[in-house]
Coordinates of C-alpha atoms and ligand atoms in Angstrom, one line a residue:
M1 CA 0.1 0.4 -0.3
E2 CA 1.1 3.5 -0.7
R3 CA 0.4 6.8 1.0
I4 CA 1.1 10.0 -0.8
H5 CA 2.5 12.5 1.7
A6 CA 1.6 16.4 0.3
T7 CA 4.4 18.3 1.5
A8 CA 3.6 22.1 1.5
A9 CA 7.2 24.2 2.2
F10 CA 8.2 25.8 5.5
I11 CA 7.2 29.5 6.5
F12 CA 9.6 30.7 7.9
V13 CA 8.9 33.2 11.5
P14 CA 9.0 36.0 11.6
G15 CA 7.9 35.7 7.1
K16 CA 4.2 37.0 7.4
L17 CA 2.2 34.6 4.9
T18 CA 0.5 36.4 2.0
I19 CA -1.8 35.2 -0.4
A20 CA 1.6 34.4 -2.6
H21 CA 2.6 31.4 -0.8
I22 CA -1.0 31.0 -0.3
A23 CA -0.9 30.6 -4.5
S24 CA 2.0 29.3 -4.8
T25 CA 2.1 26.6 -2.5
F26 CA -0.2 25.7 -0.2
L27 CA -3.5 26.1 -1.8
P28 CA -2.6 23.7 -4.3
A29 CA -1.0 20.7 -1.7
D30 CA -4.3 21.2 -0.3
I31 CA -7.0 20.6 -3.4
Y32 CA -3.6 18.1 -4.2
T33 CA -5.1 16.1 -1.3
K34 CA -8.3 16.8 -1.2
L35 CA -9.1 15.5 -4.5
Q36 CA -6.9 12.4 -4.0
K37 CA -9.4 11.6 -0.7
A38 CA -12.0 12.0 -3.1
M39 CA -10.5 9.0 -5.2
G40 CA -10.2 6.9 -2.2
K41 CA -6.4 7.1 -2.1
D42 CA -4.5 7.5 1.3
C43 CA -3.1 11.1 0.4
I44 CA -2.9 13.5 4.1
L45 CA -1.6 17.0 3.6
V46 CA 1.7 17.9 6.2
S47 CA 3.8 21.4 6.6
A48 CA 5.3 23.1 9.5
T49 CA 6.3 26.2 11.2
D50 CA 10.3 27.0 10.2
V51 CA 12.2 28.8 13.7
H52 CA 15.7 28.7 13.1
G53 CA 17.8 30.8 10.9
I54 CA 18.8 34.3 10.5
W55 CA 15.3 36.6 10.4
I56 CA 13.9 34.5 13.4
K57 CA 17.8 35.3 15.4
R58 CA 17.5 39.0 13.6
E59 CA 13.2 39.6 15.5
L60 CA 14.2 37.9 18.4
A61 CA 17.2 40.4 18.7
R62 CA 14.9 44.1 17.9
T63 CA 11.7 42.3 19.8
N64 CA 13.8 41.1 23.1
A65 CA 11.1 38.2 22.6
D66 CA 11.6 34.9 24.7
Y67 CA 12.5 32.7 22.1
T68 CA 9.5 29.9 23.1
E69 CA 6.7 32.9 23.1
L70 CA 7.5 34.1 20.0
I71 CA 7.4 30.8 18.1
Q72 CA 4.1 30.1 19.7
S73 CA 2.9 33.3 18.8
F74 CA 3.6 32.7 15.0
H75 CA 3.5 28.9 14.9
Q76 CA -0.5 29.7 16.3
K77 CA -0.9 32.3 14.4
Y78 CA -0.2 30.9 11.0
Q79 CA -2.7 27.8 11.3
E80 CA -5.5 30.0 12.1
E81 CA -4.4 32.2 8.9
F82 CA -4.7 28.4 7.0
K83 CA -7.8 27.4 8.8
K84 CA -9.8 30.7 7.4
L85 CA -8.8 29.7 4.3
N86 CA -10.4 26.1 4.7
I87 CA -6.5 25.0 4.2
H88 CA -6.3 21.6 6.3
F89 CA -3.2 18.9 7.4
D90 CA -3.4 16.2 9.0
H91 CA 0.0 17.1 10.2
Y92 CA 1.5 20.9 11.2
G93 CA 4.5 20.0 12.8
I94 CA 7.2 23.1 14.5
T95 CA 10.3 22.2 13.6
N96 CA 12.8 22.7 16.9
D97 CA 11.5 19.3 17.9
P98 CA 13.6 16.8 19.5
W99 CA 13.2 14.0 17.0
L100 CA 13.8 16.3 13.8
E101 CA 17.2 17.2 15.8
T102 CA 18.6 13.6 16.3
T103 CA 17.6 12.3 13.0
V104 CA 19.8 16.0 11.3
K105 CA 22.5 15.4 14.3
S106 CA 22.2 10.9 13.5
S107 CA 22.9 12.1 10.0
L108 CA 25.2 14.1 10.2
S109 CA 27.7 11.8 11.4
N110 CA 26.6 8.9 8.5
L111 CA 27.6 11.5 6.1
H112 CA 30.8 12.1 8.2
K113 CA 31.4 8.8 9.1
K114 CA 31.2 7.8 5.2
G115 CA 33.6 10.1 4.6
L116 CA 31.4 12.8 2.5
I117 CA 31.5 15.2 4.3
K118 CA 34.2 17.3 4.9
R119 CA 35.9 20.7 6.2
K120 CA 37.2 23.0 4.3
N121 CA 39.0 26.5 4.3
S122 CA 35.9 28.8 3.1
V123 CA 35.3 32.2 2.7
T124 CA 32.4 33.8 5.4
Y125 CA 30.9 37.5 4.0
I126 CA 30.2 39.7 7.0
C127 CA 28.3 43.2 7.1
Q128 CA 29.7 45.6 9.0
G129 CA 27.2 47.9 10.0
C130 CA 25.1 44.9 11.6
N131 CA 27.5 42.7 12.0
E132 CA 25.8 40.0 10.1
H133 CA 26.6 36.9 8.4
L134 CA 25.7 37.2 5.3
P135 CA 25.1 34.2 2.8
K136 CA 25.0 35.0 -1.1
R137 CA 21.1 36.2 -1.2
F138 CA 21.1 38.0 1.4
R139 CA 24.3 40.1 -0.2
L140 CA 22.2 41.7 -3.0
K141 CA 21.8 44.9 -3.9
G142 CA 17.9 46.0 -4.1
D143 CA 17.3 47.2 -7.8
K144 CA 18.3 43.1 -8.6
L145 CA 15.6 42.0 -6.9
K146 CA 12.6 41.0 -9.4
S147 CA 9.2 43.0 -9.0
T148 CA 8.2 39.1 -7.2
G149 CA 10.7 40.0 -3.9
K150 CA 13.8 37.2 -5.4
V151 CA 16.3 36.8 -6.8
D152 CA 17.0 34.8 -10.2
I153 CA 19.5 32.7 -8.1
Y154 CA 21.0 30.7 -11.2
N155 CA 22.7 34.4 -12.5
D156 CA 24.1 36.6 -8.9
E157 CA 27.5 36.0 -9.1
D158 CA 28.9 39.3 -11.0
L159 CA 26.1 41.4 -8.9
E160 CA 26.9 44.6 -6.3
Q161 CA 27.1 43.8 -2.8
V162 CA 25.3 45.2 -0.5
C163 CA 23.7 44.0 3.2
S164 CA 20.0 43.1 2.2
F165 CA 19.3 43.7 6.6
C166 CA 21.2 47.4 7.1
Q167 CA 21.8 48.1 3.3
S168 CA 25.8 48.7 4.4
K169 CA 28.4 48.3 1.5
D170 CA 30.4 47.1 3.7
I171 CA 30.4 43.9 3.4
T172 CA 34.2 42.0 4.5
T173 CA 35.8 39.0 4.4
T174 CA 36.6 36.2 7.0
N175 CA 38.3 32.9 6.2
H176 CA 36.5 30.2 8.2
K177 CA 37.0 26.4 8.3
N178 CA 33.7 25.4 6.8
W179 CA 31.7 21.8 7.1
F180 CA 31.1 21.8 2.7
I181 CA 28.6 18.6 1.3
D182 CA 29.8 16.5 -0.9
L183 CA 27.1 16.4 -3.9
N184 CA 28.5 14.8 -6.9
A185 CA 29.4 11.8 -4.8
G186 CA 25.6 11.8 -5.2
M187 CA 25.3 12.6 -8.4
D188 CA 24.4 9.1 -10.4
Q189 CA 21.0 8.9 -7.4
I190 CA 19.8 12.4 -7.4
R191 CA 20.3 11.8 -12.1
S192 CA 18.0 9.4 -11.2
D193 CA 15.1 11.2 -9.3
I194 CA 15.5 14.2 -10.9
E195 CA 14.3 12.4 -14.2
K196 CA 11.6 10.8 -12.6
L197 CA 10.3 14.0 -11.8
K198 CA 6.7 14.6 -13.2
S199 CA 7.0 18.7 -14.8
P200 CA 9.5 18.9 -18.0
Q201 CA 9.8 22.2 -17.2
V202 CA 11.3 21.2 -13.1
R203 CA 12.9 18.0 -15.0
N204 CA 14.1 20.0 -17.7
V205 CA 15.9 23.1 -14.5
L206 CA 17.6 20.6 -12.7
L207 CA 19.4 18.1 -15.6
S208 CA 20.6 21.8 -16.7
V209 CA 22.3 22.4 -12.7
L210 CA 23.4 19.1 -12.9
K211 CA 25.2 19.9 -16.4
N212 CA 28.1 21.0 -14.4
E213 CA 30.2 19.5 -11.5
L214 CA 27.9 20.4 -8.5
S215 CA 30.1 22.8 -5.7
D216 CA 30.6 21.0 -2.2
W217 CA 27.3 22.6 -0.5
D218 CA 28.4 24.3 3.1
I219 CA 26.0 23.5 5.8
T220 CA 27.1 26.4 8.8
R221 CA 26.6 28.6 10.5
R222 CA 28.2 30.4 12.8
N223 CA 25.7 33.4 14.9
Y224 CA 22.6 32.0 13.9
T225 CA 18.9 30.1 15.5
G226 CA 19.3 26.8 14.6
F227 CA 20.6 23.1 15.6
A228 CA 24.4 22.6 16.8
F229 CA 26.6 20.4 15.3
P230 CA 27.3 17.2 16.2
D231 CA 29.8 17.2 19.0
E232 CA 32.4 15.4 17.4
M233 CA 32.3 18.4 14.6
N234 CA 32.0 20.7 16.7
E235 CA 35.4 21.4 18.6
E236 CA 34.6 25.1 19.1
D237 CA 30.8 25.0 19.9
D238 CA 30.2 27.7 17.3
L239 CA 28.7 26.3 14.9
F240 CA 25.3 25.8 13.7
V241 CA 23.1 23.1 10.5
Y242 CA 22.3 25.1 7.7
L243 CA 18.5 25.2 8.0
W244 CA 17.7 23.6 4.4
Y245 CA 19.9 20.3 5.5
E246 CA 16.8 20.2 8.8
S247 CA 13.9 22.3 6.6
L248 CA 14.3 18.5 4.3
I249 CA 14.1 16.0 6.9
G250 CA 11.6 17.9 9.2
Y251 CA 9.2 16.1 5.8
L252 CA 9.6 12.5 7.0
L253 CA 9.2 13.7 10.6
L254 CA 6.3 15.0 9.6
A255 CA 5.3 11.6 7.7
N256 CA 2.9 8.8 9.4
N257 CA 5.8 6.0 9.5
E258 CA 4.1 3.1 9.3
P259 CA 6.2 -0.2 7.7
Q260 CA 3.9 -2.0 5.7
I261 CA 3.4 2.1 4.0
K262 CA 5.3 3.3 0.7
N263 CA 5.3 6.6 1.7
K264 CA 5.3 8.5 -1.3
F265 CA 6.3 12.4 -0.7
V266 CA 4.8 15.5 -3.6
H267 CA 6.1 18.7 -2.8
F268 CA 4.5 21.4 -3.8
L269 CA 7.0 24.7 -3.3
G270 CA 7.3 27.4 -5.0
K271 CA 10.2 27.8 -8.3
N272 CA 13.3 29.7 -5.7
I273 CA 13.2 26.4 -4.0
V274 CA 13.2 23.4 -6.6
Y275 CA 17.1 22.8 -6.2
Y276 CA 16.5 22.1 -3.1
H277 CA 13.8 20.1 -3.2
G278 CA 15.3 17.9 -6.5
V279 CA 18.9 17.7 -6.0
I280 CA 19.3 18.1 -2.1
W281 CA 16.4 16.2 -0.3
P282 CA 17.9 13.0 -3.0
Y283 CA 21.1 13.7 -1.3
I284 CA 20.1 13.7 2.2
L285 CA 17.6 10.7 2.0
R286 CA 19.6 7.9 0.5
Q287 CA 23.6 9.4 1.8
A288 CA 22.7 10.9 5.1
L289 CA 19.6 8.9 6.0
D290 CA 20.1 5.7 4.0
D291 CA 16.4 5.3 3.2
Y292 CA 16.6 4.0 -1.3
T293 CA 12.9 3.4 -1.3
T294 CA 11.0 6.7 -0.5
E295 CA 9.9 8.2 -3.8
F296 CA 9.2 11.3 -4.5
D297 CA 8.1 14.3 -6.9
I298 CA 7.6 18.1 -7.6
S299 CA 5.1 20.7 -7.8
A300 CA 6.5 24.0 -8.2
R301 CA 5.1 27.6 -9.3
G302 CA 5.2 30.6 -9.9
F303 CA 5.4 33.7 -7.8
L304 CA 2.5 36.3 -7.3
D305 CA 4.2 39.7 -9.3
L306 CA 3.8 41.7 -6.6
K307 CA 4.1 45.3 -8.6
K308 CA 0.9 44.0 -11.1
T309 CA -1.3 42.8 -8.1
D310 CA -4.0 44.6 -6.2
E311 CA -2.1 45.2 -2.7
R312 CA -5.6 44.6 -1.4
L313 CA -5.6 41.2 -2.6
L314 CA -2.5 40.6 -1.3
G315 CA -2.8 40.1 2.8
I316 CA -4.8 36.8 4.0
D317 CA -7.6 38.6 6.1
S318 CA -7.7 41.6 3.7
V319 CA -8.6 39.4 0.4
I320 CA -11.0 37.3 2.4
D321 CA -12.9 40.5 3.3
L322 CA -12.8 41.6 -0.7
L323 CA -13.7 38.4 -2.2
G324 CA -14.7 35.5 1.1
V325 CA -12.7 32.1 1.7
D326 CA -14.4 30.4 -1.4
Y327 CA -14.0 33.0 -4.0
T328 CA -10.4 33.4 -3.1
R329 CA -9.5 29.9 -2.8
F330 CA -11.6 29.2 -6.5
Y331 CA -9.8 32.7 -8.7
V332 CA -6.7 31.8 -6.7
A333 CA -6.6 27.7 -8.1
F334 CA -7.9 29.1 -11.1
K335 CA -5.6 31.6 -12.7
V336 CA -2.9 30.2 -11.1
N337 CA -1.0 27.5 -13.9
D338 CA 0.3 23.8 -13.2
N339 CA 4.1 25.5 -13.5
I340 CA 7.2 27.7 -12.8
Q341 CA 5.2 30.9 -15.1
D342 CA 4.6 33.7 -12.5
F343 CA 1.4 35.7 -12.3
Q344 CA -0.7 38.1 -11.1
F345 CA -4.3 38.9 -9.6
S346 CA -6.3 41.4 -10.3
L347 CA -10.1 42.3 -8.5
P348 CA -11.7 42.9 -11.5
E349 CA -10.5 40.0 -13.1
A350 CA -11.5 38.0 -9.8
T351 CA -14.4 39.2 -10.6
D352 CA -15.3 38.5 -14.3
I353 CA -13.9 34.8 -13.7
I354 CA -15.8 34.3 -10.2
N355 CA -18.8 35.6 -12.1
N356 CA -18.3 34.0 -15.0
I357 CA -17.1 30.5 -14.2
L358 CA -18.0 29.7 -11.2
I359 CA -21.6 31.0 -10.6
N360 CA -22.3 31.2 -13.8
R361 CA -21.5 28.5 -15.2
V362 CA -20.9 25.7 -11.8
G363 CA -23.0 27.6 -9.9
A364 CA -25.8 27.7 -12.7
F365 CA -25.3 23.8 -13.6
F366 CA -26.4 22.4 -9.7
N367 CA -29.2 25.4 -9.7
R368 CA -30.7 24.0 -12.5
C369 CA -30.1 20.6 -11.3
R370 CA -31.7 21.0 -8.2
K371 CA -35.3 22.8 -9.4
I372 CA -35.6 20.1 -12.0
I373 CA -35.4 17.5 -8.8
Y374 CA -37.8 20.1 -7.1
N375 CA -40.6 20.3 -9.4
S376 CA -40.5 16.9 -10.6
E377 CA -42.2 16.1 -6.9
V378 CA -40.0 12.4 -6.8
A379 CA -39.3 12.7 -3.4
T380 CA -36.5 9.6 -3.3
F381 CA -34.8 8.0 -6.2
E382 CA -33.0 4.4 -4.9
N383 CA -32.1 1.6 -6.7
V384 CA -32.3 3.4 -10.4
A385 CA -30.3 2.3 -13.1
I386 CA -27.5 4.7 -14.4
D387 CA -27.5 5.0 -18.0
A388 CA -24.1 3.6 -19.1
E389 CA -24.2 6.8 -21.8
I390 CA -23.8 9.3 -17.8
I391 CA -21.6 6.2 -16.2
A392 CA -19.2 6.6 -19.9
L393 CA -18.9 10.0 -20.0
V394 CA -18.0 10.5 -16.0
S395 CA -16.0 7.5 -15.9
R396 CA -13.8 9.2 -18.9
K397 CA -13.7 13.2 -17.1
I398 CA -12.9 11.5 -14.0
E399 CA -9.3 9.2 -15.4
E400 CA -8.9 12.4 -16.9
V401 CA -9.0 14.4 -13.5
E402 CA -7.4 11.7 -12.4
R403 CA -4.6 11.7 -14.9
S404 CA -3.9 15.7 -14.1
L405 CA -3.7 14.9 -10.4
N406 CA -0.8 11.7 -11.1
N407 CA 0.9 14.9 -12.5
N408 CA 0.1 17.0 -9.6
A409 CA -1.9 19.2 -11.6
I410 CA -4.7 21.1 -9.5
N411 CA -5.3 23.7 -12.3
E412 CA -6.0 21.7 -15.4
A413 CA -8.2 19.2 -13.4
L414 CA -10.8 22.0 -12.8
N415 CA -10.7 22.5 -16.2
K416 CA -11.6 18.9 -16.1
I417 CA -13.9 19.2 -13.8
I418 CA -15.6 22.3 -15.7
E419 CA -15.3 21.1 -18.6
L420 CA -17.2 17.7 -17.0
V421 CA -20.0 19.9 -15.4
R422 CA -20.8 21.4 -19.1
E423 CA -21.2 17.3 -20.7
S424 CA -23.1 16.5 -18.4
N425 CA -25.2 19.6 -18.7
N426 CA -25.8 19.5 -21.9
H427 CA -26.3 16.4 -21.8
I428 CA -29.8 17.0 -19.3
S429 CA -30.8 19.5 -21.9
T430 CA -30.5 17.1 -24.8
Q431 CA -32.4 14.0 -22.9
K432 CA -34.5 16.4 -21.5
Y433 CA -34.9 14.3 -18.5
Y434 CA -37.4 17.3 -16.9
Q435 CA -40.0 16.7 -19.5
V436 CA -41.0 12.8 -18.4
S437 CA -40.1 14.2 -14.4
D438 CA -40.4 10.4 -12.5
E439 CA -37.8 9.1 -10.7
V440 CA -35.8 7.4 -13.2
S441 CA -35.0 10.9 -14.9
M442 CA -34.4 12.4 -11.6
A443 CA -32.1 9.4 -11.0
Q444 CA -29.9 10.9 -13.4
V445 CA -29.8 14.3 -12.7
G446 CA -29.2 13.7 -9.8
Y447 CA -26.6 11.6 -10.3
L448 CA -24.8 14.1 -12.7
L449 CA -25.5 16.6 -9.6
S450 CA -23.6 14.2 -7.2
V451 CA -20.7 14.0 -9.4
S452 CA -19.6 17.6 -9.8
I453 CA -20.3 18.1 -6.4
V454 CA -17.9 15.8 -4.9
L455 CA -15.1 16.9 -7.3
I456 CA -15.7 20.9 -6.7
R457 CA -16.0 20.4 -3.2
C458 CA -11.9 20.5 -2.8
Y459 CA -12.2 23.6 -4.7
V460 CA -14.7 25.3 -3.1
P461 CA -15.6 23.5 -0.2
N462 CA -17.7 25.8 2.3
I463 CA -20.7 26.8 -0.3
V464 CA -20.6 22.9 -1.0
E465 CA -20.7 22.1 2.9
D466 CA -23.9 24.2 3.6
Y467 CA -25.2 23.3 0.5
N468 CA -25.1 19.7 2.2
I469 CA -25.6 17.9 0.2
F470 CA -24.4 13.3 -0.3
L471 CA -21.6 14.7 2.6
N472 CA -21.9 11.6 4.7
R473 CA -23.5 8.8 2.0
Y474 CA -21.1 9.7 -0.3
S475 CA -17.4 10.0 0.5
T476 CA -15.4 10.0 -2.4
V477 CA -15.9 10.2 -5.8
H478 CA -15.4 6.0 -6.5
C479 CA -18.6 5.5 -3.8
V480 CA -20.3 7.6 -6.0
L481 CA -19.4 5.3 -8.5
N482 CA -19.6 2.2 -7.5
A483 CA -21.2 1.7 -4.2
D484 CA -25.3 2.6 -4.0
R485 CA -27.0 5.2 -5.1
K486 CA -29.3 6.4 -3.7
F487 CA -29.9 9.7 -2.9
S488 CA -32.7 12.4 -1.2
N489 CA -34.1 15.8 -1.9
S490 CA -35.3 16.2 1.2
V491 CA -31.8 18.5 1.8
V492 CA -31.6 20.5 -1.4
E493 CA -35.2 21.3 0.5
Q494 CA -34.0 22.2 3.8
N495 CA -30.5 24.6 2.3
E496 CA -32.3 26.8 -0.3
S497 CA -32.0 29.9 1.5
I498 CA -28.1 29.3 1.2
W499 CA -28.2 28.3 -2.3
Q500 CA -29.5 31.0 -3.8
K501 CA -27.9 33.3 -1.5
L502 CA -24.4 32.0 -3.4
F503 CA -25.5 31.8 -6.8
Ligands
ZN601 ZN1 24.2 44.8 7.4

């Protein structure tokens, strides 16, 4: 048996959660998990609050806050914001976990014993303005950043140096002995893992990185908030583990490890961290943890263009105030493609998409079915055979949705579901079930309605769950397809007012 762990890349304290994170990472992961569950798959959604690194160290210095109180307040806040957007995690953790610390240290010792980690001289950049140690991404000029606020990490060698924290250009270098991981030793395994990735775009980005020899990866940090290096590698007691090393192991912490279950990870993330998940993750998994059975895939998306996006759509509370939870979810899922192209949001566009697609197509179809069943005076229809043509139509569409899911493509899956709605609507018009208001006709309409509802509610759970159709009886599409087709329209009547308000 296989269990899919959909992972959403961790948010770092004191980062502010915005619609950009939701759109690139958390919402696609949530919808993917809900759809997989609807298809009857064993799939769970996991993520965590990352409480290590340079930013939290700075936040602690700035606010004089207590570490535990600070991380708990952010940890709490993030979870409340996810909940507001109906993003449900099966396991949401925090990275200052004792299991994680033990595992990180033993994995480093393992690499040390194998001779895959070595100590060598390296140059550390230190800002004389604020005394921070500055890795590459923290010493680039602001105007070299893209409008998404990110640096193009593949082409930043020749840029002028400036401290990202205090804007000082007074950056000096010191020689330190740091620990480096020899990534080339795992090259064959890394390549074979990358070749299995479903997204051609992500695969190509990563394979082009592998064309050159990989540089050794410095996982040493000083003046840092994080796990200390293992004692045997930390003579002066001043070394900490770079957070990317431990974050990646953190995904395993969140897995429901049961020996009889084969784990598969599907990582949902923004395009800037594809390298960590596509090159470093397989290295750590195979070489440091000796895990050669866990499979993984990467579902990466582009960034939200902050300059071209309406400010009111950025904050979690302001977007919910403006559009409501389900309309926000629908707009984002409909708008953001399953690839690493950047995107932008606008209010007029959101209104158009919500009105034209969700309300006038999907909602109008549901409303039409409701009216047909309501006007028929058929109270229940049980044990009625569904037409072979309908079964064929639905099976074909469900297969297409499953194919999209296998490619982690939730935007494509949404388009398939909207096509199912359109084809179901056309089928009802052709067959004119509304002219023969008997049990058999109503069962056909009810069946088509139920399948669309089970699928679309992964995107807009509140609208559908407020409407309260089939919630208990039809928990998965396969139930609808294979099990009993009992259906009562009594729930339709009782929620009529909610329905009219929404559609
Ligand atoms: Zn500085």
